[in-house]
Amino acid sequence: MLETLRHPCVWTVLAVAVGAMAYAQIDVLNLWWMMSAFAVFMPASVVLLVLAFACTVFYEAFTFSTFVPAKKQSRLTGNRKMTFDVSCRLPEYDSIIIGSGPAGLSCASVLSQFGEKVLVLEQHVVTGGGSHQFITGSREAQFDAGLHFTVPQHEVLHQLVVGAAKPPVRTPPLADSDGTYERIAFADACEEPFCVRGGPKEIATDLTQRFPEFARQIAEYFKICHIVQLRFALWLVSALFPMTLRIILLRSPLFYAWRTFAGTTTTVALHSFFPGTSAAANKLRSIVSGLWIDTGSPPSRASFFMQLAIFGGFQQLGAAYPAGGSQRLPLSMVEAIESRDGDVFVQCMVERIILDWQGAARGVVMSGGRVVRAKRIISGLGWRKTMKLLPNGFAPARSPLTQQSCGFAMANVTLRGSAEELGIGQANTWVSPASTANNFDALGSLDGLEGGIDLFMKDPSYDCAFGITFPS
């Protein structure tokens, strides 16, 4: 007990208790009796808490039902339709998740592990959102709808999401024989493409060898990249705090670097890192911003944080691709949800979210008038689409400060033959609209002169900006 009383945490609690009691003008004799009782029962309370925690862990470990994927997945997995008659009473659900993209399915799968009965509603004919695949009628070919690479650690995170004893989907590293997993090419074929291989250190070394006059600026770029990525982790943790405390934290000096670079566009930031109008400076900026399509917006609109994430961020982990195709990820989550008595239905469009008298979401109205109720409603559609589902007068009057990201066209091409016969590797290729015609300037200048990317966004007949992915 004496050792316990020496602990600074105990004396802190005692000091707070004494101050509170003094403020309440408690009798001194009673105060000493309470302090003595606290000193006696403190060790026992700690022991009881530890035992309770240990018992909870052991109980969860021995009672948790791990997900075991079927040896042969049912064809209905991810393709089930709601066949209940409108007059039929639906099961009682704890949560309804709107949208079966990676976020919606991950949420539903985790909730089902905690014993909740969940219902996932998807308006498309298949589940998966951006991670689903198009399959031709003859099943001769399948194409990625969006997810064309991930990181090797994805298989462990996915295992946790579905609650399996071992990873149900493998994500082996994605790279050619020389380690290249991204190629950033110029519109001029005569200009050597830049091969992205290894982590940030290897990329910085390759850039320095190609642009030795910018060695110091390249080192500074990757230093800032590391700092901002760490702040991003803290930014995620801050979401656990009350909003008032979170705002104070985000405005503190700790987040100065985050505020500075997350609030700056990629074009402005790269001009500050790599200044100049020479062909070398333009080429360096074009290479560093070469993966801009992955951000969803051109560099003139994209946050510099997104730029740091795609060039210098995920490379710390490496690139990978799900074995068997990207659709295996959502299908395994659907299988895990259904194995825990949950439901995932396609072709179920939600027209409106039902609110109770207190303004809490308690159900949804689907196309055709069917009403489904639950304790909570979770939307995976994004802020703008979710606001459109609320009754009139309940959506916030203030619009979000961020604009909608850009749309992109995707052309799927079937090539007959093996990868070896066709000379196709596993690396993605990104072509930047930078050529001798515009002095290799993809970003443009800060004084209003537009670069190749913005000119292409205005007029698609300009040098095309595109990416070619081969994993699938």
Short mmCIF file of C-alpha atoms in Angstrom, two decimals:
data_model
loop_
_atom_site.label_atom_id
_atom_site.label_comp_id
_atom_site.label_asym_id
_atom_site.label_seq_id
_atom_site.Cartn_x
_atom_site.Cartn_y
_atom_site.Cartn_z
CA MET A 1 0.00 0.00 0.00
CA LEU A 2 2.87 2.38 0.81
CA GLU A 3 4.29 1.78 -2.67
CA THR A 4 0.87 2.58 -4.13
CA LEU A 5 0.64 5.84 -2.18
CA ARG A 6 4.04 6.92 -3.54
CA HIS A 7 2.66 6.86 -7.09
CA PRO A 8 2.15 10.44 -8.41
CA CYS A 9 -1.21 9.54 -9.98
CA VAL A 10 -2.60 8.63 -6.56
CA TRP A 11 -1.47 11.91 -5.03
CA THR A 12 -3.00 13.78 -7.96
CA VAL A 13 -6.35 12.09 -7.35
CA LEU A 14 -6.05 12.81 -3.59
CA ALA A 15 -5.28 16.47 -4.27
CA VAL A 16 -8.30 16.83 -6.54
CA ALA A 17 -10.51 15.09 -3.95
CA VAL A 18 -9.24 17.32 -1.13
CA GLY A 19 -9.85 20.44 -3.21
CA ALA A 20 -13.37 19.36 -4.14
CA MET A 21 -14.25 18.52 -0.56
CA ALA A 22 -12.79 21.76 0.77
CA TYR A 23 -14.82 23.68 -1.78
CA ALA A 24 -17.94 21.87 -0.60
CA GLN A 25 -16.98 22.72 3.04
CA ILE A 26 -17.00 19.10 4.20
CA ASP A 27 -16.20 18.48 7.84
CA VAL A 28 -12.43 17.97 8.42
CA LEU A 29 -12.95 14.78 10.46
CA ASN A 30 -15.09 13.22 7.73
CA LEU A 31 -12.50 14.32 5.20
CA TRP A 32 -9.74 12.39 6.96
CA TRP A 33 -11.96 9.35 7.29
CA MET A 34 -12.66 9.43 3.54
CA MET A 35 -8.97 9.89 2.70
CA SER A 36 -8.03 6.94 4.90
CA ALA A 37 -10.69 4.77 3.30
CA PHE A 38 -9.44 5.81 -0.15
CA ALA A 39 -5.85 4.86 0.77
CA VAL A 40 -7.02 1.45 2.01
CA PHE A 41 -9.33 0.56 -0.85
CA MET A 42 -7.26 2.04 -3.71
CA PRO A 43 -4.99 -1.03 -4.19
CA ALA A 44 -7.97 -3.37 -4.00
CA SER A 45 -9.88 -1.30 -6.57
CA VAL A 46 -6.96 -1.39 -8.97
CA VAL A 47 -6.65 -5.15 -8.60
CA LEU A 48 -10.38 -5.60 -9.19
CA LEU A 49 -10.26 -3.43 -12.32
CA VAL A 50 -7.33 -5.41 -13.71
CA LEU A 51 -9.10 -8.69 -12.99
CA ALA A 52 -12.32 -7.44 -14.60
CA PHE A 53 -10.41 -6.36 -17.69
CA ALA A 54 -8.57 -9.69 -17.90
CA CYS A 55 -11.83 -11.62 -17.54
CA THR A 56 -13.43 -9.55 -20.29
CA VAL A 57 -10.50 -10.20 -22.63
CA PHE A 58 -10.56 -13.94 -21.93
CA TYR A 59 -14.34 -14.06 -22.35
CA GLU A 60 -14.16 -12.27 -25.70
CA ALA A 61 -11.26 -14.47 -26.82
CA PHE A 62 -13.08 -17.72 -26.08
CA THR A 63 -16.57 -16.69 -27.21
CA PHE A 64 -15.70 -14.71 -30.35
CA SER A 65 -16.75 -16.53 -33.50
CA THR A 66 -14.10 -16.10 -36.18
CA PHE A 67 -15.10 -15.82 -39.80
CA VAL A 68 -14.15 -18.82 -41.91
CA PRO A 69 -14.59 -18.22 -45.67
CA ALA A 70 -16.40 -20.91 -47.62
CA LYS A 71 -14.21 -23.07 -49.84
CA LYS A 72 -16.47 -22.15 -52.74
CA GLN A 73 -18.20 -18.81 -52.52
CA SER A 74 -21.88 -18.73 -53.42
CA ARG A 75 -22.83 -16.92 -56.63
CA LEU A 76 -25.44 -15.02 -54.61
CA THR A 77 -22.76 -13.44 -52.42
CA GLY A 78 -22.84 -9.72 -53.18
CA ASN A 79 -25.75 -10.16 -55.62
CA ARG A 80 -28.76 -10.81 -53.39
CA LYS A 81 -31.92 -8.81 -53.99
CA MET A 82 -34.53 -7.96 -51.38
CA THR A 83 -37.28 -10.42 -52.27
CA PHE A 84 -39.56 -9.78 -49.28
CA ASP A 85 -43.07 -8.72 -50.19
CA VAL A 86 -43.93 -5.13 -49.23
CA SER A 87 -46.54 -6.42 -46.80
CA CYS A 88 -44.06 -8.77 -45.09
CA ARG A 89 -42.54 -7.69 -41.80
CA LEU A 90 -38.78 -7.33 -42.11
CA PRO A 91 -36.41 -8.54 -39.38
CA GLU A 92 -35.47 -6.12 -36.62
CA TYR A 93 -32.13 -4.48 -37.47
CA ASP A 94 -29.76 -2.68 -35.14
CA SER A 95 -28.09 -0.68 -37.93
CA ILE A 96 -28.80 0.13 -41.56
CA ILE A 97 -25.83 1.07 -43.71
CA ILE A 98 -26.56 2.95 -46.95
CA GLY A 99 -24.01 2.07 -49.62
CA SER A 100 -21.80 -0.99 -49.99
CA GLY A 101 -18.51 0.68 -50.82
CA PRO A 102 -15.36 -0.20 -48.84
CA ALA A 103 -16.36 2.19 -46.01
CA GLY A 104 -19.95 0.95 -45.73
CA LEU A 105 -19.05 -2.74 -45.81
CA SER A 106 -16.16 -2.29 -43.36
CA CYS A 107 -18.48 -0.53 -40.91
CA ALA A 108 -21.16 -3.22 -41.28
CA SER A 109 -18.66 -6.04 -40.88
CA VAL A 110 -17.16 -4.60 -37.69
CA LEU A 111 -20.61 -3.94 -36.20
CA SER A 112 -21.65 -7.52 -36.95
CA GLN A 113 -18.63 -8.77 -35.01
CA PHE A 114 -20.03 -7.00 -31.94
CA GLY A 115 -23.30 -8.86 -32.25
CA GLU A 116 -25.33 -6.27 -34.14
CA LYS A 117 -27.77 -7.32 -36.82
CA VAL A 118 -26.95 -5.10 -39.78
CA LEU A 119 -28.57 -4.37 -43.12
CA VAL A 120 -26.57 -2.98 -46.05
CA LEU A 121 -28.52 -1.39 -48.91
CA GLU A 122 -26.83 -0.91 -52.31
CA GLN A 123 -28.51 0.70 -55.33
CA HIS A 124 -26.09 -0.84 -57.86
CA VAL A 125 -26.43 -4.38 -59.24
CA VAL A 126 -23.25 -5.47 -57.43
CA THR A 127 -21.58 -4.59 -54.14
CA GLY A 128 -18.19 -3.03 -53.65
CA GLY A 129 -18.47 0.58 -54.81
CA GLY A 130 -15.08 1.67 -56.13
CA SER A 131 -13.63 -1.77 -55.37
CA HIS A 132 -16.03 -3.79 -57.52
CA GLN A 133 -15.15 -5.13 -60.96
CA PHE A 134 -16.91 -5.16 -64.30
CA ILE A 135 -17.10 -8.65 -65.79
CA THR A 136 -17.92 -9.15 -69.46
CA GLY A 137 -20.98 -11.21 -70.37
CA SER A 138 -18.86 -14.09 -71.57
CA ARG A 139 -16.77 -13.77 -68.35
CA GLU A 140 -13.74 -13.56 -70.63
CA ALA A 141 -12.38 -10.46 -68.91
CA GLN A 142 -12.84 -8.43 -65.74
CA PHE A 143 -11.95 -4.79 -65.19
CA ASP A 144 -11.31 -2.74 -62.06
CA ALA A 145 -13.86 -0.01 -61.39
CA GLY A 146 -11.45 2.04 -59.32
CA LEU A 147 -9.16 0.17 -56.94
CA HIS A 148 -6.07 -0.61 -58.98
CA PHE A 149 -3.56 -0.93 -56.14
CA THR A 150 -3.33 -0.91 -52.37
CA VAL A 151 -0.58 -1.54 -49.77
CA PRO A 152 0.72 -4.95 -48.57
CA GLN A 153 -0.62 -4.31 -45.02
CA HIS A 154 -4.16 -4.19 -46.41
CA GLU A 155 -4.55 -7.94 -45.98
CA VAL A 156 -4.00 -7.66 -42.20
CA LEU A 157 -6.44 -4.74 -41.87
CA HIS A 158 -8.95 -6.64 -43.98
CA GLN A 159 -8.52 -9.68 -41.74
CA LEU A 160 -9.40 -7.54 -38.70
CA VAL A 161 -12.42 -6.05 -40.48
CA VAL A 162 -13.95 -9.45 -41.28
CA GLY A 163 -12.83 -11.05 -38.00
CA ALA A 164 -11.01 -13.98 -39.58
CA ALA A 165 -8.30 -16.19 -38.10
CA LYS A 166 -6.12 -15.63 -41.16
CA PRO A 167 -6.25 -13.18 -44.09
CA PRO A 168 -9.09 -14.21 -46.43
CA VAL A 169 -7.60 -12.14 -49.27
CA ARG A 170 -3.89 -11.90 -49.97
CA THR A 171 -2.36 -8.65 -51.22
CA PRO A 172 1.08 -9.55 -52.56
CA PRO A 173 3.53 -6.78 -53.51
CA LEU A 174 3.00 -5.18 -56.91
CA ALA A 175 6.18 -4.48 -58.87
CA ASP A 176 8.18 -5.41 -61.92
CA SER A 177 11.39 -7.42 -61.71
CA ASP A 178 13.43 -4.24 -61.13
CA GLY A 179 11.14 -3.11 -58.28
CA THR A 180 9.24 -0.49 -60.30
CA TYR A 181 5.55 -0.16 -59.41
CA GLU A 182 4.80 3.27 -60.97
CA ARG A 183 6.08 4.91 -64.15
CA ILE A 184 5.60 8.62 -64.72
CA ALA A 185 6.01 9.41 -68.41
CA PHE A 186 5.97 12.64 -70.41
CA ALA A 187 3.87 13.34 -73.49
CA ASP A 188 7.13 13.35 -75.45
CA ALA A 189 8.18 9.76 -75.99
CA CYS A 190 11.80 10.83 -76.33
CA GLU A 191 11.90 11.90 -72.67
CA GLU A 192 12.90 9.11 -70.27
CA PRO A 193 10.05 8.19 -67.86
CA PHE A 194 10.68 8.28 -64.12
CA CYS A 195 10.43 4.89 -62.41
CA VAL A 196 9.06 4.85 -58.85
CA ARG A 197 10.65 2.06 -56.88
CA GLY A 198 11.30 1.47 -53.20
CA GLY A 199 10.38 3.90 -50.42
CA PRO A 200 10.82 7.67 -50.02
CA LYS A 201 14.59 7.37 -49.54
CA GLU A 202 15.06 5.47 -52.79
CA ILE A 203 12.74 7.86 -54.66
CA ALA A 204 14.62 10.88 -53.29
CA THR A 205 17.93 9.33 -54.38
CA ASP A 206 16.65 8.68 -57.92
CA LEU A 207 15.28 12.22 -58.19
CA THR A 208 18.53 13.71 -56.92
CA GLN A 209 20.54 11.75 -59.48
CA ARG A 210 18.28 13.08 -62.24
CA PHE A 211 18.08 16.66 -60.90
CA PRO A 212 21.27 17.24 -58.87
CA GLU A 213 20.77 21.02 -58.85
CA PHE A 214 17.62 20.49 -56.73
CA ALA A 215 19.16 18.07 -54.21
CA ARG A 216 18.48 20.32 -51.20
CA GLN A 217 14.87 21.04 -52.24
CA ILE A 218 14.17 17.34 -52.85
CA ALA A 219 15.45 16.47 -49.35
CA GLU A 220 13.27 19.24 -47.88
CA TYR A 221 10.19 17.96 -49.73
CA PHE A 222 10.49 14.46 -48.28
CA LYS A 223 11.25 15.88 -44.82
CA ILE A 224 8.01 17.89 -44.90
CA CYS A 225 6.23 14.83 -46.25
CA HIS A 226 7.26 12.83 -43.18
CA ILE A 227 6.22 15.63 -40.79
CA VAL A 228 2.80 16.10 -42.35
CA GLN A 229 2.11 12.35 -42.46
CA LEU A 230 2.78 12.14 -38.70
CA ARG A 231 0.41 15.08 -38.11
CA PHE A 232 -2.21 13.27 -40.17
CA ALA A 233 -2.07 10.36 -37.71
CA LEU A 234 -2.59 12.82 -34.85
CA TRP A 235 -5.41 14.45 -36.81
CA LEU A 236 -7.18 11.08 -36.98
CA VAL A 237 -6.73 10.53 -33.24
CA SER A 238 -8.13 14.01 -32.55
CA ALA A 239 -11.48 12.83 -33.96
CA LEU A 240 -11.94 10.91 -30.67
CA PHE A 241 -12.01 14.17 -28.67
CA PRO A 242 -14.99 16.48 -28.10
CA MET A 243 -15.25 19.05 -30.90
CA THR A 244 -14.28 22.00 -28.68
CA LEU A 245 -11.12 20.26 -27.48
CA ARG A 246 -10.36 19.08 -31.00
CA ILE A 247 -10.54 22.61 -32.41
CA ILE A 248 -8.15 23.85 -29.69
CA LEU A 249 -5.73 21.04 -30.52
CA LEU A 250 -5.89 21.63 -34.29
CA ARG A 251 -5.19 25.35 -33.74
CA SER A 252 -2.19 24.64 -31.51
CA PRO A 253 1.45 24.96 -32.67
CA LEU A 254 1.59 21.14 -32.87
CA PHE A 255 -0.53 21.31 -36.03
CA TYR A 256 1.15 24.32 -37.63
CA ALA A 257 2.71 22.20 -40.39
CA TRP A 258 -0.59 20.42 -41.00
CA ARG A 259 -2.55 23.68 -41.28
CA THR A 260 0.06 25.20 -43.54
CA PHE A 261 0.35 22.43 -46.10
CA ALA A 262 -3.13 20.86 -45.95
CA GLY A 263 -4.56 24.32 -46.69
CA THR A 264 -2.28 24.89 -49.69
CA THR A 265 -2.85 23.66 -53.23
CA THR A 266 -0.34 21.30 -54.83
CA THR A 267 0.53 23.82 -57.55
CA VAL A 268 1.41 26.59 -55.07
CA ALA A 269 3.37 24.28 -52.77
CA LEU A 270 5.43 22.63 -55.51
CA HIS A 271 6.36 26.05 -56.92
CA SER A 272 7.63 27.03 -53.46
CA PHE A 273 9.65 23.82 -53.12
CA PHE A 274 11.01 23.73 -56.68
CA PRO A 275 11.01 27.34 -57.97
CA GLY A 276 12.00 28.42 -61.44
CA THR A 277 10.79 28.32 -65.02
CA SER A 278 13.61 26.24 -66.50
CA ALA A 279 12.88 22.97 -68.27
CA ALA A 280 14.55 21.08 -65.39
CA ALA A 281 12.33 22.75 -62.76
CA ASN A 282 9.22 22.09 -64.86
CA LYS A 283 10.18 18.45 -65.39
CA LEU A 284 10.78 17.94 -61.65
CA ARG A 285 7.41 19.44 -60.73
CA SER A 286 5.72 17.35 -63.44
CA ILE A 287 7.28 14.15 -62.10
CA VAL A 288 6.51 14.86 -58.44
CA SER A 289 2.87 15.63 -59.34
CA GLY A 290 2.72 12.77 -61.84
CA LEU A 291 0.30 10.65 -59.78
CA TRP A 292 -2.20 13.51 -59.40
CA ILE A 293 -5.09 11.49 -60.88
CA ASP A 294 -5.10 9.43 -57.67
CA THR A 295 -6.04 12.56 -55.67
CA GLY A 296 -9.30 13.04 -57.59
CA SER A 297 -8.53 16.66 -58.51
CA PRO A 298 -5.98 18.54 -60.65
CA PRO A 299 -2.99 20.01 -58.74
CA SER A 300 -4.46 23.51 -58.98
CA ARG A 301 -7.37 22.33 -56.77
CA ALA A 302 -5.95 19.41 -54.78
CA SER A 303 -4.73 19.88 -51.20
CA PHE A 304 -0.97 19.57 -50.88
CA PHE A 305 -1.60 16.95 -48.18
CA MET A 306 -3.09 14.66 -50.84
CA GLN A 307 0.00 15.26 -52.98
CA LEU A 308 2.25 14.24 -50.07
CA ALA A 309 0.12 11.14 -49.52
CA ILE A 310 0.46 9.86 -53.09
CA PHE A 311 4.09 10.86 -53.65
CA GLY A 312 6.17 10.14 -50.57
CA GLY A 313 3.36 8.80 -48.38
CA PHE A 314 2.07 5.37 -49.38
CA GLN A 315 5.50 4.54 -50.84
CA GLN A 316 6.67 4.01 -47.26
CA LEU A 317 4.56 0.84 -47.30
CA GLY A 318 4.86 -0.17 -50.96
CA ALA A 319 2.27 -1.11 -53.57
CA ALA A 320 0.21 -4.29 -53.72
CA TYR A 321 -2.83 -5.76 -55.45
CA PRO A 322 -5.49 -8.21 -54.14
CA ALA A 323 -4.88 -11.73 -55.40
CA GLY A 324 -7.83 -12.72 -57.57
CA GLY A 325 -8.97 -9.15 -58.22
CA SER A 326 -10.23 -6.18 -56.22
CA GLN A 327 -13.79 -7.57 -56.00
CA ARG A 328 -12.61 -10.28 -53.61
CA LEU A 329 -12.31 -7.63 -50.88
CA PRO A 330 -16.00 -6.58 -50.80
CA LEU A 331 -17.23 -10.12 -51.44
CA SER A 332 -15.38 -11.47 -48.41
CA MET A 333 -16.87 -8.70 -46.26
CA VAL A 334 -20.36 -9.51 -47.55
CA GLU A 335 -19.78 -13.19 -46.75
CA ALA A 336 -18.61 -12.29 -43.22
CA ILE A 337 -21.65 -10.05 -42.62
CA GLU A 338 -24.11 -12.71 -43.82
CA SER A 339 -22.37 -15.39 -41.75
CA ARG A 340 -23.24 -13.30 -38.65
CA ASP A 341 -26.94 -13.06 -39.54
CA GLY A 342 -26.67 -9.74 -41.38
CA ASP A 343 -28.13 -8.89 -44.79
CA VAL A 344 -26.61 -7.21 -47.85
CA PHE A 345 -29.00 -6.41 -50.70
CA VAL A 346 -28.37 -4.88 -54.14
CA GLN A 347 -30.73 -2.84 -56.33
CA CYS A 348 -32.18 -1.21 -53.21
CA MET A 349 -32.28 2.53 -53.71
CA VAL A 350 -32.87 4.66 -50.61
CA GLU A 351 -35.06 7.68 -51.36
CA ARG A 352 -35.31 9.25 -47.91
CA ILE A 353 -34.01 8.95 -44.35
CA ILE A 354 -36.68 8.89 -41.62
CA LEU A 355 -36.09 11.06 -38.54
CA ASP A 356 -37.88 10.77 -35.21
CA TRP A 357 -39.32 13.71 -33.24
CA GLN A 358 -35.88 14.42 -31.75
CA GLY A 359 -34.20 14.55 -35.17
CA ALA A 360 -32.42 11.19 -34.85
CA ALA A 361 -32.29 8.92 -37.91
CA ARG A 362 -34.44 5.82 -37.29
CA GLY A 363 -35.23 4.37 -40.70
CA VAL A 364 -35.19 4.69 -44.49
CA VAL A 365 -37.80 4.85 -47.22
CA MET A 366 -36.79 2.84 -50.28
CA SER A 367 -37.96 3.15 -53.86
CA GLY A 368 -41.41 1.62 -54.07
CA GLY A 369 -42.39 2.95 -50.65
CA ARG A 370 -40.97 0.18 -48.45
CA VAL A 371 -39.99 1.44 -44.99
CA VAL A 372 -37.18 -0.21 -43.02
CA ARG A 373 -36.44 0.90 -39.47
CA ALA A 374 -33.42 0.43 -37.21
CA LYS A 375 -31.81 1.87 -34.09
CA ARG A 376 -29.29 3.82 -36.17
CA ILE A 377 -28.75 4.78 -39.79
CA ILE A 378 -25.22 5.03 -41.20
CA SER A 379 -24.53 6.58 -44.58
CA GLY A 380 -21.55 5.67 -46.73
CA LEU A 381 -22.59 7.96 -49.58
CA GLY A 382 -20.59 11.04 -48.70
CA TRP A 383 -21.81 14.35 -47.26
CA ARG A 384 -23.55 15.80 -50.33
CA LYS A 385 -25.60 12.73 -51.25
CA THR A 386 -26.52 12.07 -47.63
CA MET A 387 -27.88 15.62 -47.17
CA LYS A 388 -30.20 15.07 -50.15
CA LEU A 389 -31.80 12.13 -48.34
CA LEU A 390 -32.81 14.19 -45.30
CA PRO A 391 -36.31 15.68 -45.02
CA ASN A 392 -36.73 19.32 -46.05
CA GLY A 393 -35.50 21.72 -43.41
CA PHE A 394 -33.10 19.32 -41.70
CA ALA A 395 -30.08 19.68 -43.99
CA PRO A 396 -27.55 22.33 -42.82
CA ALA A 397 -27.96 25.63 -44.62
CA ARG A 398 -24.19 26.12 -44.97
CA SER A 399 -22.59 24.34 -47.91
CA PRO A 400 -19.20 22.63 -47.50
CA LEU A 401 -16.17 24.77 -48.29
CA THR A 402 -14.58 22.04 -50.41
CA GLN A 403 -15.74 21.60 -53.98
CA GLN A 404 -16.77 18.32 -55.56
CA SER A 405 -13.83 16.38 -57.00
CA CYS A 406 -13.51 15.75 -60.72
CA GLY A 407 -14.96 12.93 -62.75
CA PHE A 408 -12.87 10.72 -64.99
CA ALA A 409 -13.53 8.53 -68.01
CA MET A 410 -12.26 4.96 -67.94
CA ALA A 411 -11.60 2.88 -71.06
CA ASN A 412 -11.21 -0.87 -70.56
CA VAL A 413 -9.27 -2.73 -73.22
CA THR A 414 -8.89 -6.50 -73.54
CA LEU A 415 -5.53 -7.68 -74.81
CA ARG A 416 -5.32 -11.29 -75.96
CA GLY A 417 -2.23 -13.14 -74.80
CA SER A 418 -0.22 -13.59 -71.63
CA ALA A 419 1.60 -10.78 -69.90
CA GLU A 420 4.93 -12.29 -70.97
CA GLU A 421 3.87 -12.53 -74.62
CA LEU A 422 2.62 -8.95 -74.64
CA GLY A 423 5.53 -7.54 -72.66
CA ILE A 424 3.24 -6.13 -69.98
CA GLY A 425 4.53 -5.72 -66.44
CA GLN A 426 2.73 -5.02 -63.18
CA ALA A 427 3.67 -1.35 -62.86
CA ASN A 428 1.13 1.42 -63.46
CA THR A 429 2.01 4.02 -66.09
CA TRP A 430 0.96 7.66 -65.76
CA VAL A 431 1.32 10.06 -68.69
CA SER A 432 1.66 13.75 -67.85
CA PRO A 433 0.68 16.43 -70.43
CA ALA A 434 4.20 17.87 -70.34
CA SER A 435 6.20 18.13 -73.56
CA THR A 436 8.60 20.33 -75.46
CA ALA A 437 5.57 22.30 -76.72
CA ASN A 438 4.93 23.68 -73.19
CA ASN A 439 8.51 23.41 -71.92
CA PHE A 440 7.49 20.33 -69.89
CA ASP A 441 5.26 22.47 -67.68
CA ALA A 442 2.34 20.38 -66.42
CA LEU A 443 1.40 22.68 -63.51
CA GLY A 444 1.58 26.16 -65.00
CA SER A 445 2.84 29.29 -63.22
CA LEU A 446 1.54 31.18 -60.21
CA ASP A 447 0.88 34.33 -62.28
CA GLY A 448 -2.01 32.74 -64.17
CA LEU A 449 -0.25 30.89 -66.99
CA GLU A 450 -1.99 27.53 -67.24
CA GLY A 451 -0.02 24.31 -67.46
CA GLY A 452 -0.69 21.13 -69.39
CA ILE A 453 -3.02 19.59 -66.77
CA ASP A 454 -5.39 22.57 -66.51
CA LEU A 455 -5.39 23.00 -70.30
CA PHE A 456 -6.32 19.34 -70.68
CA MET A 457 -9.13 19.71 -68.11
CA LYS A 458 -10.56 22.56 -70.20
CA ASP A 459 -9.98 20.98 -73.60
CA PRO A 460 -9.54 17.18 -73.86
CA SER A 461 -8.04 17.60 -77.34
CA TYR A 462 -4.91 18.93 -75.61
CA ASP A 463 -2.12 16.49 -74.71
CA CYS A 464 -3.99 13.80 -72.83
CA ALA A 465 -3.39 13.08 -69.15
CA PHE A 466 -4.08 9.45 -68.33
CA GLY A 467 -3.02 6.41 -66.38
CA ILE A 468 -2.66 2.81 -67.51
CA THR A 469 -3.09 0.04 -64.94
CA PHE A 470 -2.25 -3.58 -65.67
CA PRO A 471 -2.73 -5.62 -62.48
CA SER A 472 -6.19 -6.94 -63.34
#
